[in-house]
mmCIF file of C-alpha atoms in Angstrom:
data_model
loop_
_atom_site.group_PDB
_atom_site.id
_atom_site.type_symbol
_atom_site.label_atom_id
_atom_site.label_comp_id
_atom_site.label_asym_id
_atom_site.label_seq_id
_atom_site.Cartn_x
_atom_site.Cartn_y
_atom_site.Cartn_z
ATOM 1 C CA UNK A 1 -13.821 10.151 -17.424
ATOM 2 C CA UNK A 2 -11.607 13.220 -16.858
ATOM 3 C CA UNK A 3 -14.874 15.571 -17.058
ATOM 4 C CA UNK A 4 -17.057 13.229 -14.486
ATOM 5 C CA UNK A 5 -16.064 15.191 -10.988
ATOM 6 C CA UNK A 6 -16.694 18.704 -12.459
ATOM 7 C CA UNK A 7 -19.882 17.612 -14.670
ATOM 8 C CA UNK A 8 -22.211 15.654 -11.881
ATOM 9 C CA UNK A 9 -22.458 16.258 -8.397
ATOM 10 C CA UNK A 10 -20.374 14.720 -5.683
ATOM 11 C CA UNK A 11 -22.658 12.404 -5.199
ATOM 12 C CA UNK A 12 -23.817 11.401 -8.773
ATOM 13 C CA UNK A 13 -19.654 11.413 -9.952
ATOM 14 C CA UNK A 14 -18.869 8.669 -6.862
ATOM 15 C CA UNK A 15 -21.915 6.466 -7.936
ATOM 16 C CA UNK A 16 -20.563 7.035 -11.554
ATOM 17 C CA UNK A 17 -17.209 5.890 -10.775
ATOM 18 C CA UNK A 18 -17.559 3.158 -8.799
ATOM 19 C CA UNK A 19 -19.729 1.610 -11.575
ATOM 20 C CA UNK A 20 -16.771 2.193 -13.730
ATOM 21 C CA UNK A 21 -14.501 0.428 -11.388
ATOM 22 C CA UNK A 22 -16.124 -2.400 -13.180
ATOM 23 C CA UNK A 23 -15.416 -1.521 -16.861
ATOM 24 C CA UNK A 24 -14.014 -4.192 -19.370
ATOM 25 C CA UNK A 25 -11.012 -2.300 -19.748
ATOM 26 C CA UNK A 26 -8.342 -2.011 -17.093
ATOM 27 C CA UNK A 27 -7.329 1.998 -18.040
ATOM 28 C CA UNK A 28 -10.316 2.667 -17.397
ATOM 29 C CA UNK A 29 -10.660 1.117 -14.162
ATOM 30 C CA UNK A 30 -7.346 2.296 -13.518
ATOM 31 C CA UNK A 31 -8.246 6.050 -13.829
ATOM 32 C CA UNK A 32 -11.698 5.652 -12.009
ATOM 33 C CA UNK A 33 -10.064 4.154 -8.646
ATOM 34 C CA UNK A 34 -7.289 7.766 -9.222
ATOM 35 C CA UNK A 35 -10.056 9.936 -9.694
ATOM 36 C CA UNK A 36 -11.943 8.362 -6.679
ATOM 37 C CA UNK A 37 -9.220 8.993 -4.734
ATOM 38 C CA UNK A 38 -8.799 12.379 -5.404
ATOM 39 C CA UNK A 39 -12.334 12.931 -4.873
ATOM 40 C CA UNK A 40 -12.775 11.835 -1.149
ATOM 41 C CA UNK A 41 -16.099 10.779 -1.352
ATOM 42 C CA UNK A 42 -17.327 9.031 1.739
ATOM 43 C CA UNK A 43 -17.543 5.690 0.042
ATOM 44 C CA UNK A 44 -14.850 5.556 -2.352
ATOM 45 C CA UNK A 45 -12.480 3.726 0.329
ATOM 46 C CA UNK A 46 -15.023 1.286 0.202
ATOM 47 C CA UNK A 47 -16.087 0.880 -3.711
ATOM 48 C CA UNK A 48 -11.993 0.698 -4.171
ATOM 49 C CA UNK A 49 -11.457 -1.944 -1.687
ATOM 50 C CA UNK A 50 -14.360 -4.266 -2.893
ATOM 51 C CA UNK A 51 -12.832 -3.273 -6.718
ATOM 52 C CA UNK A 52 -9.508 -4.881 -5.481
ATOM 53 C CA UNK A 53 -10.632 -7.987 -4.550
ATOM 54 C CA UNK A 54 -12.025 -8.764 -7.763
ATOM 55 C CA UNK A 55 -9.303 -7.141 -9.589
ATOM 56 C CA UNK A 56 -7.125 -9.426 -11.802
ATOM 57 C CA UNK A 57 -5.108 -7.180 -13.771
ATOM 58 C CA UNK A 58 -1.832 -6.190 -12.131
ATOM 59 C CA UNK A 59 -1.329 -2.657 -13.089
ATOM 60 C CA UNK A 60 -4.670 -2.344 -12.117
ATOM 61 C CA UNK A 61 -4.627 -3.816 -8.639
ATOM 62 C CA UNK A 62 -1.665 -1.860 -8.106
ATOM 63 C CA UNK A 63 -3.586 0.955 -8.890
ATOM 64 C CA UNK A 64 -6.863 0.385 -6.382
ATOM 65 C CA UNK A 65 -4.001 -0.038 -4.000
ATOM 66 C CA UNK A 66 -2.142 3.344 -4.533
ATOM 67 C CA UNK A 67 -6.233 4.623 -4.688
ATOM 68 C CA UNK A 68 -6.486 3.019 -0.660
ATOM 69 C CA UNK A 69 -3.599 4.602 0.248
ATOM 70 C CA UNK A 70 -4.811 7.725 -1.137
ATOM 71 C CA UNK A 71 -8.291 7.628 0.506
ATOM 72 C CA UNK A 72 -6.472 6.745 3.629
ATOM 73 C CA UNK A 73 -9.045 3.921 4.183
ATOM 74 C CA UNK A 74 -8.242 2.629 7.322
ATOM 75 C CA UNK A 75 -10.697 -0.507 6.608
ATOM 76 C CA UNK A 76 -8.430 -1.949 4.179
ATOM 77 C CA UNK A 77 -5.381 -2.342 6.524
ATOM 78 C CA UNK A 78 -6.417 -5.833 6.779
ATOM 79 C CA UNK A 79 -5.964 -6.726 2.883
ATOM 80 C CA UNK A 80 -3.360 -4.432 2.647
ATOM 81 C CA UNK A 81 -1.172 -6.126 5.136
ATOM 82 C CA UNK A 82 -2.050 -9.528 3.485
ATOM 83 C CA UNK A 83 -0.628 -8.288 0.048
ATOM 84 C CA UNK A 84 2.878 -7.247 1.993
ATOM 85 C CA UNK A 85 3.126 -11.180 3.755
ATOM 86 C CA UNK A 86 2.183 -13.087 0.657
ATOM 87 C CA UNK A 87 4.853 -13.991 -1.361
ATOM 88 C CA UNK A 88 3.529 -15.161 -3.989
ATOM 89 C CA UNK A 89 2.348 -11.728 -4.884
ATOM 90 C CA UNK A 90 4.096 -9.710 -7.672
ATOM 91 C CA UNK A 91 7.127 -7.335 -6.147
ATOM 92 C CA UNK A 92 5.153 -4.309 -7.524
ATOM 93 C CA UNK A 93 2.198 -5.157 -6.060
ATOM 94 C CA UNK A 94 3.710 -5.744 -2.247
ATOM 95 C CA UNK A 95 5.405 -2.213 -2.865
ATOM 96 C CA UNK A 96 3.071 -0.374 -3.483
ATOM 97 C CA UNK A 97 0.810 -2.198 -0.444
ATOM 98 C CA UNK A 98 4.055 -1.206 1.644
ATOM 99 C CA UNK A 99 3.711 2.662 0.529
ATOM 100 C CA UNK A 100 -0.252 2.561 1.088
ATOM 101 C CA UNK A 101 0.282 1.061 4.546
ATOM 102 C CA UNK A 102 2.461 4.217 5.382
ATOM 103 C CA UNK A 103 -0.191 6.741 3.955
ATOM 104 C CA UNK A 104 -3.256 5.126 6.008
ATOM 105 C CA UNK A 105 -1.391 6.011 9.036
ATOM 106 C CA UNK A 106 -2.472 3.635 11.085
ATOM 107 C CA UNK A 107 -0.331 1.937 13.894
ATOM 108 C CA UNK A 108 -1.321 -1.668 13.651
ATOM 109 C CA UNK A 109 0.690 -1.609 10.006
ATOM 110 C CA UNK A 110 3.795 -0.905 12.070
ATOM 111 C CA UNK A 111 3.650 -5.074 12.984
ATOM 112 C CA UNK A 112 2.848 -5.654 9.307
ATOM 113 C CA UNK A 113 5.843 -3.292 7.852
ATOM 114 C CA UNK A 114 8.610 -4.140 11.016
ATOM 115 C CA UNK A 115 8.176 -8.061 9.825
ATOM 116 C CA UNK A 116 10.020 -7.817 7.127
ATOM 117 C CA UNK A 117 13.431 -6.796 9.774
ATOM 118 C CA UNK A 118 12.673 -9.382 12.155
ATOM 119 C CA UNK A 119 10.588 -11.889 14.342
ATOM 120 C CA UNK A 120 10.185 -11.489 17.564
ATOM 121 C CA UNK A 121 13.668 -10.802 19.609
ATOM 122 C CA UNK A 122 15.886 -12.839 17.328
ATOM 123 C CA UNK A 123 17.172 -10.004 15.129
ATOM 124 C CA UNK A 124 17.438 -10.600 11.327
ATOM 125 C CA UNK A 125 15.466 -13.581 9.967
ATOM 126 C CA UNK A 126 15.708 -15.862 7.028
ATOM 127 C CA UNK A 127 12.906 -14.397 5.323
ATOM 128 C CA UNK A 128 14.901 -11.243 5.460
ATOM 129 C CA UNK A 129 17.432 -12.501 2.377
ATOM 130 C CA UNK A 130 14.164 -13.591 0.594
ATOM 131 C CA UNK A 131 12.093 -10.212 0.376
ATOM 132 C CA UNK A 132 12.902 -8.255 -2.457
ATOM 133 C CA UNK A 133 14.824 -4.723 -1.694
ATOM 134 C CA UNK A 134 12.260 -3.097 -3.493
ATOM 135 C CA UNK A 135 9.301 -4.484 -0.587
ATOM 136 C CA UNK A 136 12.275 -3.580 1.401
ATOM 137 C CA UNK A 137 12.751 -0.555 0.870
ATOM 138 C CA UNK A 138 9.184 0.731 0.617
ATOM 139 C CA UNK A 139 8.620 -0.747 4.110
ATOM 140 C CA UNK A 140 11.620 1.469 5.097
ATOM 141 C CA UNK A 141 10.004 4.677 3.459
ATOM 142 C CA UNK A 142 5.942 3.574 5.191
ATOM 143 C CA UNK A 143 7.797 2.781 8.476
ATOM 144 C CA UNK A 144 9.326 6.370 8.540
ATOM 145 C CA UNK A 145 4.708 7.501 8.701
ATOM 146 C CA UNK A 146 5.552 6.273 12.675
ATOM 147 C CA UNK A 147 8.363 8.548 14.111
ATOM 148 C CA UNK A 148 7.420 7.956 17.541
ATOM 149 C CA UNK A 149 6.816 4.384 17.202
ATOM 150 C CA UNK A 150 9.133 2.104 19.016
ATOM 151 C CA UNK A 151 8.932 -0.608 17.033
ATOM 152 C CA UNK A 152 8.878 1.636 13.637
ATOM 153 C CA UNK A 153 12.535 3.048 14.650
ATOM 154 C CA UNK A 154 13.634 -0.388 15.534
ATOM 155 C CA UNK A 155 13.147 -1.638 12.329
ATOM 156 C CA UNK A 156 14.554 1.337 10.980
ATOM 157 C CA UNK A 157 17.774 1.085 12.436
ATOM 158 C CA UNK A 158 17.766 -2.794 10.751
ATOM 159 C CA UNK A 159 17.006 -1.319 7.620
ATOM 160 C CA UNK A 160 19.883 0.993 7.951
ATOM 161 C CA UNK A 161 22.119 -2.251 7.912
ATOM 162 C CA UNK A 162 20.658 -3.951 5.177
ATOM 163 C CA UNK A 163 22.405 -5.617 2.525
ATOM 164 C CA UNK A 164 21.402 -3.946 -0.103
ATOM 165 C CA UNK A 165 22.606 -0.108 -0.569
ATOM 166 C CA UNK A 166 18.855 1.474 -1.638
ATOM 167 C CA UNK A 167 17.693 0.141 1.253
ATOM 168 C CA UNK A 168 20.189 1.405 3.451
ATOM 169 C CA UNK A 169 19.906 5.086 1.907
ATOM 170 C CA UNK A 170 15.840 4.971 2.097
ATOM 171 C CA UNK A 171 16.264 3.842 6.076
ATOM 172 C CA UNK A 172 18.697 6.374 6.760
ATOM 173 C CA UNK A 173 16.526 9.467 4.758
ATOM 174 C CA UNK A 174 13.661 8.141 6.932
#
């Protein structure tokens, strides 16, 4: 897999990949969403966000969503922010859908990411003492992608008071 980007075109090592997004084993469809990323083939947002959907595997999933955040791909925002809100997904999983949020850059996250501070004008919620520090935390660190966002540095000063001492350090480096 390692020698696919400098063996094959562009063109022929993105079709290549993506068909190994599909691959019985999960390394393997692991390393093909990475090297996809690192590629930044016009599609590859695209082949990794369909991947995820059907993914099962958590490491793997976790992977295609690192990949997303990678590519930057904007059109995944959508399932990205769904992956931060559901709590019945693993900790890891909303993490690292936190993190991707911040590399895609895009403002709308900043509603998805300043949730997990507050609702609306009533400060500090109940779901606040029910996120993990980790999502937390990781929200702190995407948040900080939105320096001149209002509502980004809003939540940031929240995070700055959270409970939990990681948290608090990650708001206050961002």
């Amino acid at each position: 897999i390692e020698i696919l980007p400098h063996a094959m075109t562009p063109e022929l090592c993105e079709m290549t990949l993506g068909g190994l997004l599909r691959h019985s084993l999960p390394a393997v469809r692991r390393r093909a969403a990475g090297l996809l990323s690192e590629q930044l083939s016009p599609r590859a947002g695209g082949l990794v966000s369909d991947a995820l959907g059907k993914e099962a595997d958590l490491p793997t999933k976790i992977g295609l969503v690192e990949a997303l955040g990678k590519i930057r791909h904007r059109s995944a925002l959508d399932e990205l922010s769904r992956l931060v809100e559901d709590k019945n997904q693993p900790e890891e999983l909303r993490t690292a859908a936190c993190l991707s949020l911040g590399r895609i850059g895009d403002v709308r996250a900043v509603a998805v990411l300043s949730k997990i501070y507050f609702k609306g004008e009533k400060g500090f919620t109940k779901i606040f003492r029910v996120i993990p520090a980790a999502v937390r935390g990781a929200a702190a660190k995407a948040l900080a992608s939105f320096p001149t966002n209002k509502d980004a540095r809003d939540a940031l000063r929240s995070a700055r008071e959270d409970k939990d001492p990681s948290v608090r350090a990650i708001a206050q480096q961002a």
